Short mmCIF file of C-alpha atoms in Angstrom, two decimals:
data_model
loop_
_atom_site.label_atom_id
_atom_site.label_comp_id
_atom_site.label_asym_id
_atom_site.label_seq_id
_atom_site.Cartn_x
_atom_site.Cartn_y
_atom_site.Cartn_z
CA MET A 206 0.00 0.00 0.00
CA ALA A 207 1.40 3.39 -0.99
CA PRO A 208 1.99 5.84 1.89
CA ILE A 209 -0.69 8.47 2.43
CA SER A 210 0.47 12.00 1.70
CA ARG A 211 0.23 14.70 4.35
CA LEU A 212 -0.82 18.04 2.89
CA PHE A 213 0.86 21.43 3.26
CA ASP A 214 0.63 24.72 1.43
CA PHE A 215 4.41 25.08 1.32
CA ILE A 216 7.31 22.68 1.87
CA VAL A 217 10.81 24.04 2.36
CA ILE A 218 13.69 21.60 1.84
CA GLY A 219 16.56 22.89 3.93
CA GLY A 220 16.64 24.46 7.39
CA GLY A 221 19.33 27.02 6.68
CA SER A 222 18.97 30.77 6.90
CA GLY A 223 17.23 31.20 3.53
CA GLY A 224 14.83 28.31 3.97
CA MET A 225 13.97 29.31 7.53
CA ALA A 226 13.33 32.93 6.58
CA CYS A 227 11.08 31.89 3.71
CA ALA A 228 9.16 29.36 5.81
CA ARG A 229 8.54 31.75 8.68
CA ARG A 230 7.43 34.57 6.39
CA ALA A 231 5.03 32.20 4.59
CA ALA A 232 3.61 31.02 7.92
CA SER A 233 3.03 34.64 8.97
CA TYR A 234 0.49 34.88 6.14
CA GLY A 235 -1.37 31.83 7.44
CA ALA A 236 0.16 29.20 5.14
CA LYS A 237 0.58 25.66 6.42
CA VAL A 238 4.34 25.17 6.19
CA ALA A 239 6.85 22.39 6.78
CA VAL A 240 10.65 22.63 6.93
CA ILE A 241 12.64 19.49 6.18
CA GLU A 242 16.21 19.31 7.47
CA GLY A 243 18.36 16.20 7.67
CA SER A 244 21.49 17.39 9.50
CA GLY A 245 19.92 17.26 12.95
CA ARG A 246 20.36 20.99 13.59
CA LEU A 247 18.78 24.09 12.15
CA GLY A 248 20.58 27.17 10.87
CA GLY A 249 22.49 25.73 7.93
CA THR A 250 26.10 26.49 7.09
CA CYS A 251 26.04 30.05 8.43
CA VAL A 252 24.96 29.26 11.97
CA ASN A 253 26.72 25.93 12.39
CA VAL A 254 29.93 25.92 10.34
CA GLY A 255 30.12 29.32 8.69
CA CYS A 256 29.56 33.00 9.39
CA VAL A 257 28.62 32.76 13.06
CA PRO A 258 31.30 30.46 14.53
CA LYS A 259 33.85 31.97 12.12
CA LYS A 260 33.12 35.46 13.51
CA VAL A 261 33.62 34.13 17.06
CA MET A 262 37.05 32.84 16.06
CA PHE A 263 37.79 36.11 14.24
CA ASN A 264 36.88 38.05 17.38
CA GLY A 265 39.22 35.90 19.45
CA ALA A 266 42.03 36.45 16.96
CA SER A 267 41.39 40.21 16.96
CA ILE A 268 41.60 40.33 20.77
CA VAL A 269 44.99 38.60 20.63
CA GLU A 270 46.16 41.21 18.11
CA ALA A 271 44.92 44.03 20.35
CA ILE A 272 46.85 42.61 23.31
CA GLU A 273 50.00 42.62 21.17
CA ASP A 274 49.37 46.27 20.28
CA ALA A 275 48.73 47.33 23.88
CA LYS A 276 52.38 47.99 24.79
CA HIS A 277 52.58 50.72 22.16
CA TYR A 278 49.91 52.59 24.13
CA GLY A 279 51.73 52.20 27.44
CA ILE A 280 49.56 49.29 28.57
CA THR A 281 51.45 46.42 30.13
CA VAL A 282 50.00 42.96 29.80
CA ASP A 283 52.38 40.85 31.86
CA LYS A 284 51.30 37.46 30.64
CA HIS A 285 48.65 36.06 28.35
CA SER A 286 47.91 32.70 26.82
CA PHE A 287 45.31 31.31 24.48
CA ASP A 288 43.22 28.20 25.15
CA TRP A 289 41.80 26.88 21.85
CA GLY A 290 39.72 24.24 23.65
CA PHE A 291 38.09 26.83 25.92
CA LEU A 292 37.12 29.04 22.98
CA LYS A 293 35.83 26.05 20.99
CA HIS A 294 33.62 24.91 23.88
CA ALA A 295 32.22 28.41 24.47
CA ARG A 296 31.63 28.88 20.73
CA ASP A 297 29.87 25.53 20.38
CA GLU A 298 27.59 26.29 23.31
CA TYR A 299 26.66 29.60 21.69
CA VAL A 300 25.83 27.87 18.41
CA LYS A 301 23.77 25.28 20.27
CA ARG A 302 21.72 28.07 21.84
CA LEU A 303 21.10 29.50 18.38
CA ASN A 304 19.94 26.07 17.15
CA GLY A 305 17.42 26.02 19.97
CA ILE A 306 16.21 29.53 19.18
CA TYR A 307 15.67 28.54 15.53
CA GLU A 308 13.65 25.50 16.54
CA ARG A 309 11.55 27.46 19.03
CA ASN A 310 10.85 30.11 16.41
CA LEU A 311 9.44 27.47 14.07
CA SER A 312 7.24 26.13 16.83
CA LYS A 313 5.97 29.59 17.80
CA GLU A 314 4.99 30.28 14.20
CA ASN A 315 3.37 26.87 13.68
CA VAL A 316 5.92 25.69 11.11
CA GLU A 317 6.35 21.92 11.26
CA TYR A 318 9.97 20.77 11.55
CA ILE A 319 10.55 17.41 9.85
CA ASP A 320 13.86 15.72 10.64
CA GLY A 321 15.16 13.72 7.69
CA THR A 322 16.47 13.71 4.13
CA ALA A 323 14.05 14.90 1.48
CA SER A 324 13.71 13.46 -2.02
CA PHE A 325 11.20 14.28 -4.74
CA VAL A 326 8.50 11.79 -5.67
CA SER A 327 6.86 14.23 -8.07
CA SER A 328 6.70 17.99 -8.54
CA THR A 329 4.24 18.20 -5.63
CA GLU A 330 5.37 15.31 -3.39
CA ILE A 331 8.38 14.87 -1.13
CA LYS A 332 9.43 11.67 0.59
CA VAL A 333 11.20 11.62 3.97
CA ASN A 334 11.97 8.13 5.27
CA ASP A 335 8.65 6.31 4.77
CA ASP A 336 6.46 9.39 4.84
CA VAL A 337 5.22 11.41 1.87
CA PHE A 338 4.37 15.10 2.10
CA LYS A 339 2.50 17.05 -0.54
CA ALA A 340 2.34 20.75 -1.36
CA SER A 341 1.58 22.94 -4.34
CA HIS A 342 4.68 25.02 -3.56
CA ILE A 343 8.09 23.48 -2.80
CA LEU A 344 11.32 25.39 -2.18
CA ILE A 345 14.75 23.82 -2.62
CA ALA A 346 17.15 25.56 -0.23
CA THR A 347 19.59 22.76 0.52
CA GLY A 348 22.79 24.81 0.52
CA GLY A 349 26.19 23.51 -0.45
CA HIS A 350 29.32 21.78 0.80
CA SER A 351 33.08 22.04 0.42
CA VAL A 352 34.88 20.64 -2.60
CA ILE A 353 37.62 18.15 -1.71
CA PRO A 354 40.42 17.77 -4.28
CA LYS A 355 40.62 14.46 -6.10
CA ILE A 356 44.17 13.67 -5.14
CA GLU A 357 45.77 10.81 -3.24
CA GLY A 358 45.29 11.12 0.52
CA SER A 359 42.89 14.07 0.41
CA GLU A 360 40.86 12.43 3.20
CA HIS A 361 43.65 13.28 5.64
CA GLY A 362 42.91 16.98 5.23
CA ILE A 363 39.97 18.92 6.60
CA ASP A 364 37.50 21.36 5.05
CA SER A 365 36.04 24.54 6.53
CA ASP A 366 33.29 22.53 8.26
CA ARG A 367 35.81 20.39 10.11
CA PHE A 368 37.84 23.44 11.08
CA PHE A 369 35.20 23.89 13.76
CA ASP A 370 35.76 20.33 15.00
CA LEU A 371 39.41 20.94 15.86
CA GLU A 372 39.87 20.28 19.58
CA THR A 373 43.41 21.64 19.75
CA GLN A 374 45.28 24.31 17.85
CA PRO A 375 47.51 23.01 15.06
CA LYS A 376 51.15 24.10 15.15
CA LYS A 377 51.72 24.26 11.41
CA VAL A 378 48.89 24.68 8.91
CA ALA A 379 48.64 24.49 5.13
CA VAL A 380 45.61 26.30 3.69
CA VAL A 381 45.03 25.18 0.11
CA GLY A 382 42.97 27.85 -1.63
CA SER A 383 42.99 31.63 -1.66
CA GLY A 384 39.33 32.60 -1.90
CA TYR A 385 37.67 34.39 0.98
CA ILE A 386 37.19 31.22 3.09
CA GLY A 387 40.85 30.24 2.86
CA ILE A 388 42.04 33.78 3.51
CA GLU A 389 39.75 34.25 6.51
CA LEU A 390 40.75 30.97 8.16
CA ALA A 391 44.44 31.50 7.40
CA GLY A 392 44.24 34.87 9.16
CA ILE A 393 42.54 33.35 12.20
CA PHE A 394 45.04 30.49 12.48
CA HIS A 395 47.98 32.89 12.23
CA ALA A 396 46.68 35.51 14.66
CA LEU A 397 46.05 32.79 17.24
CA GLY A 398 49.63 31.53 16.91
CA SER A 399 49.81 28.83 14.22
CA ASP A 400 52.49 28.78 11.52
CA VAL A 401 50.51 29.21 8.28
CA THR A 402 51.23 28.71 4.59
CA VAL A 403 48.63 29.53 1.93
CA PHE A 404 48.72 27.71 -1.40
CA THR A 405 47.35 29.59 -4.40
CA ARG A 406 47.23 28.61 -8.08
CA THR A 407 48.34 32.06 -9.29
CA GLU A 408 50.35 35.05 -8.11
CA HIS A 409 47.18 36.55 -6.64
CA ILE A 410 44.54 35.94 -3.96
CA LEU A 411 40.85 36.88 -3.74
CA ARG A 412 40.75 36.92 -7.54
CA HIS A 413 36.98 37.56 -7.73
CA HIS A 414 37.43 40.86 -5.89
CA ASP A 415 38.89 44.16 -7.01
CA SER A 416 42.68 44.17 -7.20
CA ILE A 417 42.97 46.83 -4.50
CA ILE A 418 41.59 44.28 -2.04
CA GLY A 419 43.52 41.21 -3.18
CA ASP A 420 46.86 42.97 -3.62
CA THR A 421 46.62 44.89 -0.33
CA MET A 422 45.51 41.80 1.59
CA LEU A 423 48.34 39.71 0.14
CA ALA A 424 51.04 42.25 1.01
CA GLU A 425 49.75 42.70 4.55
CA MET A 426 49.41 38.96 5.23
CA LYS A 427 53.01 38.49 4.07
CA ARG A 428 54.15 41.33 6.34
CA GLN A 429 52.44 39.60 9.25
CA GLY A 430 54.44 36.43 8.57
CA ILE A 431 51.99 34.25 6.66
CA LYS A 432 53.81 32.36 3.91
CA PHE A 433 52.51 31.83 0.38
CA GLU A 434 53.21 29.17 -2.22
CA HIS A 435 52.23 30.83 -5.49
CA ASN A 436 51.43 29.07 -8.78
CA SER A 437 51.04 25.83 -6.85
CA SER A 438 48.76 22.82 -7.22
CA ALA A 439 48.39 20.16 -4.55
CA GLN A 440 49.31 16.68 -5.78
CA ALA A 441 49.15 14.32 -2.80
CA LEU A 442 48.76 14.20 0.97
CA LYS A 443 50.34 11.43 2.99
CA ARG A 444 49.98 10.58 6.67
CA ILE A 445 53.20 9.74 8.51
CA HIS A 446 52.30 7.93 11.72
CA GLY A 447 54.19 8.94 14.83
CA ALA A 448 55.61 12.16 13.39
CA GLU A 449 55.19 15.47 15.20
CA LEU A 450 53.91 16.93 11.92
CA PRO A 451 52.15 13.87 10.52
CA LEU A 452 50.87 15.20 7.20
CA GLU A 453 53.19 15.47 4.21
CA LEU A 454 51.75 17.66 1.46
CA SER A 455 53.24 17.47 -2.02
CA TRP A 456 52.60 20.10 -4.64
CA GLY A 457 53.68 21.12 -8.09
CA VAL A 458 54.77 24.58 -9.15
CA ALA A 459 53.82 25.98 -12.55
CA GLY A 460 56.79 26.17 -14.88
CA THR A 461 58.84 23.52 -13.06
CA ASP A 462 58.96 19.75 -13.26
CA LYS A 463 60.18 19.15 -9.73
CA PRO A 464 57.48 18.73 -7.04
CA ALA A 465 57.92 20.21 -3.58
CA SER A 466 56.75 18.90 -0.22
CA ALA A 467 56.53 19.92 3.44
CA ALA A 468 55.13 18.52 6.69
CA TYR A 469 52.15 19.94 8.59
CA ASP A 470 49.82 18.84 11.36
CA CYS A 471 46.76 20.35 9.62
CA VAL A 472 45.94 20.70 5.93
CA LEU A 473 42.76 22.62 5.15
CA TRP A 474 41.09 22.40 1.74
CA ALA A 475 39.46 25.70 0.73
CA ILE A 476 39.18 25.29 -3.03
CA GLY A 477 35.49 26.03 -3.42
CA ARG A 478 31.98 24.81 -2.67
CA THR A 479 29.40 22.85 -4.61
CA PRO A 480 25.57 22.62 -4.25
CA ASN A 481 23.73 19.91 -2.33
CA THR A 482 21.48 18.24 -4.91
CA ARG A 483 22.46 14.56 -4.94
CA ALA A 484 19.84 13.31 -2.46
CA LEU A 485 16.94 15.24 -4.01
CA ASN A 486 16.07 12.69 -6.74
CA LEU A 487 15.62 15.48 -9.27
CA ALA A 488 14.99 12.85 -11.95
CA SER A 489 11.42 12.82 -10.62
CA VAL A 490 11.02 16.46 -11.63
CA PRO A 491 12.69 16.57 -15.07
CA GLY A 492 11.95 20.25 -15.61
CA VAL A 493 14.26 21.21 -12.73
CA ALA A 494 17.58 21.76 -14.50
CA LEU A 495 21.16 22.08 -13.29
CA ASN A 496 23.69 24.41 -14.87
CA LYS A 497 27.31 23.51 -15.63
CA THR A 498 28.36 24.18 -12.02
CA GLY A 499 25.61 21.91 -10.66
CA HIS A 500 23.43 24.71 -9.31
CA ILE A 501 19.67 24.62 -9.81
CA VAL A 502 18.56 26.92 -12.58
CA ALA A 503 15.94 29.49 -11.55
CA ASP A 504 14.78 32.85 -12.84
CA GLU A 505 14.77 36.25 -11.12
CA TYR A 506 11.68 35.21 -9.15
CA GLN A 507 13.39 31.99 -7.96
CA ASN A 508 11.14 29.89 -10.24
CA THR A 509 12.69 26.70 -11.61
CA GLY A 510 11.51 25.13 -14.86
CA VAL A 511 8.70 23.35 -13.00
CA LYS A 512 5.66 25.27 -11.80
CA GLY A 513 5.51 25.41 -8.03
CA VAL A 514 9.16 24.42 -7.49
CA TYR A 515 11.60 27.14 -6.45
CA SER A 516 15.28 27.46 -5.59
CA LEU A 517 17.39 29.97 -3.69
CA GLY A 518 20.54 30.30 -1.62
CA ASP A 519 23.76 28.38 -2.20
CA VAL A 520 22.01 25.65 -4.20
CA PHE A 521 20.85 28.39 -6.60
CA GLY A 522 24.36 29.79 -6.72
CA LYS A 523 23.87 33.51 -7.23
CA SER A 524 25.61 35.65 -4.59
CA GLU A 525 26.11 32.82 -2.11
CA LEU A 526 25.71 34.87 1.05
CA THR A 527 23.43 34.31 4.04
CA PRO A 528 21.69 37.72 3.94
CA VAL A 529 21.05 37.23 0.22
CA ALA A 530 19.30 33.91 0.85
CA ILE A 531 17.27 35.44 3.68
CA ALA A 532 16.18 38.40 1.57
CA ALA A 533 15.34 36.22 -1.44
CA GLY A 534 13.40 33.82 0.78
CA ARG A 535 11.28 36.52 2.36
CA ARG A 536 10.47 38.07 -1.00
CA LEU A 537 9.50 34.69 -2.42
CA ALA A 538 7.14 34.05 0.51
CA ASP A 539 5.67 37.53 0.10
CA ARG A 540 4.95 36.83 -3.58
CA LEU A 541 3.46 33.38 -3.01
CA PHE A 542 1.38 34.07 0.10
CA GLY A 543 1.31 37.81 0.76
CA GLY A 544 -1.43 38.80 -1.63
CA GLU A 545 -1.68 41.02 -4.69
CA ARG A 546 0.50 43.84 -3.36
CA PHE A 547 3.49 41.49 -3.46
CA ALA A 548 2.76 40.02 -6.89
CA GLY A 549 6.03 41.36 -8.30
CA SER A 550 8.15 40.72 -5.24
CA LYS A 551 11.70 39.56 -5.98
CA LEU A 552 15.24 40.25 -4.83
CA ASP A 553 17.40 42.68 -6.78
CA TYR A 554 20.76 40.89 -6.98
CA ALA A 555 22.67 44.01 -8.07
CA ASN A 556 24.88 45.95 -5.65
CA ILE A 557 25.02 43.47 -2.80
CA PRO A 558 27.56 44.45 -0.13
CA THR A 559 29.83 41.80 1.33
CA VAL A 560 32.74 41.69 3.75
CA ILE A 561 35.87 39.54 4.07
CA PHE A 562 36.78 38.95 7.72
CA GLY A 563 40.46 38.77 6.99
CA HIS A 564 43.31 40.39 8.85
CA PRO A 565 42.71 43.19 7.85
CA THR A 566 39.00 43.24 7.06
CA ALA A 567 37.75 44.24 3.62
CA GLY A 568 34.41 45.23 2.11
CA THR A 569 33.07 45.50 -1.39
CA ILE A 570 29.92 46.46 -3.27
CA GLY A 571 29.22 46.84 -6.97
CA LEU A 572 31.57 46.38 -9.90
CA THR A 573 35.31 45.83 -9.77
CA GLU A 574 37.41 48.17 -11.89
CA GLU A 575 37.82 45.47 -14.56
CA GLN A 576 34.09 44.70 -14.58
CA ALA A 577 33.27 48.40 -14.90
CA LYS A 578 35.65 48.77 -17.84
CA LYS A 579 34.03 45.79 -19.53
CA GLN A 580 30.48 47.04 -18.90
CA TYR A 581 30.92 50.76 -19.62
CA GLY A 582 34.23 51.04 -21.47
CA ALA A 583 37.55 52.20 -20.02
CA GLU A 584 36.97 55.79 -21.19
CA ALA A 585 33.56 55.99 -19.53
CA ILE A 586 34.69 55.30 -15.97
CA LYS A 587 36.78 57.20 -13.47
CA VAL A 588 38.57 55.76 -10.47
CA TYR A 589 39.19 57.56 -7.20
CA GLN A 590 41.45 55.84 -4.71
CA THR A 591 43.50 56.49 -1.59
CA ARG A 592 45.89 54.73 0.76
CA PHE A 593 46.69 55.79 4.31
CA THR A 594 47.42 54.51 7.81
CA ASN A 595 44.56 54.16 10.27
CA MET A 596 45.05 56.40 13.30
CA TYR A 597 44.96 53.28 15.50
CA ASN A 598 48.46 52.54 14.19
CA ALA A 599 49.82 56.07 14.74
CA LEU A 600 51.76 54.77 17.77
CA THR A 601 52.67 51.31 16.50
CA PRO A 602 55.95 50.65 14.66
CA PHE A 603 54.15 48.81 11.87
CA LYS A 604 51.75 50.70 9.61
CA PRO A 605 49.13 48.37 8.10
CA PRO A 606 47.53 50.04 5.10
CA THR A 607 43.97 51.12 4.62
CA ALA A 608 43.06 51.35 0.94
CA MET A 609 39.86 52.61 -0.69
CA LYS A 610 38.58 52.81 -4.24
CA LEU A 611 35.50 54.43 -5.76
CA ILE A 612 34.55 53.61 -9.35
CA VAL A 613 32.18 56.06 -11.06
CA THR A 614 30.66 56.42 -14.51
CA GLY A 615 28.77 58.98 -16.57
CA ALA A 616 28.62 62.74 -16.49
CA ASP A 617 27.02 62.64 -13.05
CA GLU A 618 29.71 60.22 -11.81
CA LYS A 619 27.32 57.61 -10.47
CA VAL A 620 29.13 55.29 -8.06
CA VAL A 621 29.13 51.76 -9.49
CA GLY A 622 31.80 50.20 -7.29
CA LEU A 623 33.24 50.72 -3.82
CA HIS A 624 36.10 48.62 -2.44
CA ILE A 625 37.72 49.15 0.96
CA ILE A 626 40.28 47.28 3.04
CA GLY A 627 41.66 48.08 6.47
CA ARG A 628 40.70 48.33 10.12
CA GLY A 629 36.96 48.83 10.62
CA CYS A 630 35.98 48.38 6.98
CA ASP A 631 33.63 45.54 7.91
CA GLU A 632 31.47 47.89 9.98
CA MET A 633 31.59 50.95 7.71
CA LEU A 634 30.38 49.31 4.50
CA GLN A 635 26.69 48.86 5.36
CA GLY A 636 25.81 52.56 5.32
CA PHE A 637 27.66 53.20 2.09
CA GLY A 638 25.84 50.17 0.68
CA VAL A 639 22.52 51.94 1.29
CA ALA A 640 23.78 55.03 -0.53
CA ILE A 641 25.01 53.07 -3.56
CA LYS A 642 21.79 51.05 -3.68
CA MET A 643 19.94 54.39 -3.88
CA GLY A 644 22.05 55.48 -6.84
CA ALA A 645 24.49 57.82 -5.11
CA THR A 646 26.89 59.90 -7.18
CA LYS A 647 30.38 61.14 -6.34
CA ARG A 648 28.84 64.55 -5.67
CA ASP A 649 26.49 62.98 -3.10
CA PHE A 650 29.55 61.55 -1.36
CA ASP A 651 31.28 64.95 -1.54
CA ASN A 652 28.24 66.71 -0.10
CA CYS A 653 28.31 64.56 3.04
CA VAL A 654 30.32 66.26 5.79
CA ALA A 655 33.16 64.05 7.00
CA ILE A 656 33.27 62.55 10.49
CA HIS A 657 36.74 63.21 11.91
CA PRO A 658 38.96 61.46 12.80
CA THR A 659 37.73 58.26 11.13
CA SER A 660 38.81 56.10 8.21
CA SER A 661 35.39 56.36 6.60
CA GLU A 662 35.78 60.13 6.12
CA GLU A 663 38.24 59.35 3.34
CA LEU A 664 35.35 58.04 1.22
CA VAL A 665 33.68 61.48 1.25
CA THR A 666 36.86 63.54 0.77
CA MET A 667 38.52 61.78 -2.20
CA ARG A 668 39.74 64.03 -5.02
#
């Protein structure tokens, strides 16, 4: 006998930030909603193994840096030590509290939480274990996971998820990958006292960002003592039992035939992420297509090729950021269940601000200089930029740079790109993001009176 379907108005597959936001907004309109999550904890990558615990570790690393700076302000800190295990335990307890808050929020808003792995039976039916659930609207918000290189011994390394499982601090770390995840974790490891080497396939890092960010970050990380293996490609990882540094990483270098190798006690793969679609049984909904990167194809309204099936967040693959998934999810729920006034509701994916929690921090919104040249033509854009030392470092012997770039176009010099790196940039970007989203021009920036002494005043005084 076939299982009897339980009926809902809306089924959300994935209990991450985007799925949860969409489910709760839909329920607020009176829809009968279910969230299916198979990991055993709500919150997705961001809450459990991403933004939130990463920021806790970043904060710890920043405190250590501040203690090192204290002597230059006449403050004596006689002795300090760092306990990785203590911070891990406190961080994990904080995340656990957030998991509980997420679950209680679902309960308060009458959203049913179904624990298990979801797979499609048809475009309106989802199977979890032996149960079948039916809805006329189904959202796929299953997120993504780290890519592990297909080389010998790769299982001996860890990914960014397992970074948060480390019970003790590694002495010597290899970070393979130079995107924002690799750069953030490398900075945390180093600031907390590990010996760190970053492996990158080119001469550059953060290649998807404007060069002012990547080049400045690279120079400053090298000044701090982080080592880089440029033009490198990992070839094998071998475990050597009984050794103090038990992992031997071998890599090739472009332009040479001779491989190199070194020993570490932690090798972290940070070479990219890929969407979670394998368990979904998408063959049962043939109109739901995947693109060449494996992400689910959807339009600007999050509609897939099958009526009533939607996709957003990391599995959709456009601007893979938690606030983006949340915003897209809420707008989708508004459109589906909020009535006629939300009939055209959708997220505008242009000019989305984002921050890199590196050491130093960086922020970006809009087009890079190269993208602006390609879109408008090199003659049609103008670039304003500045470099200076944050006043925090006026009394320190080292002078980490702060660098800022504005990219404008047209006779009115509309701002189409803003890129900043240096102390405090993570907190200053949000307000400028509002201005750029509203269509601010260089003159609008100039007309804003500067706040002195701050780094952000440089953005309204550039010439």
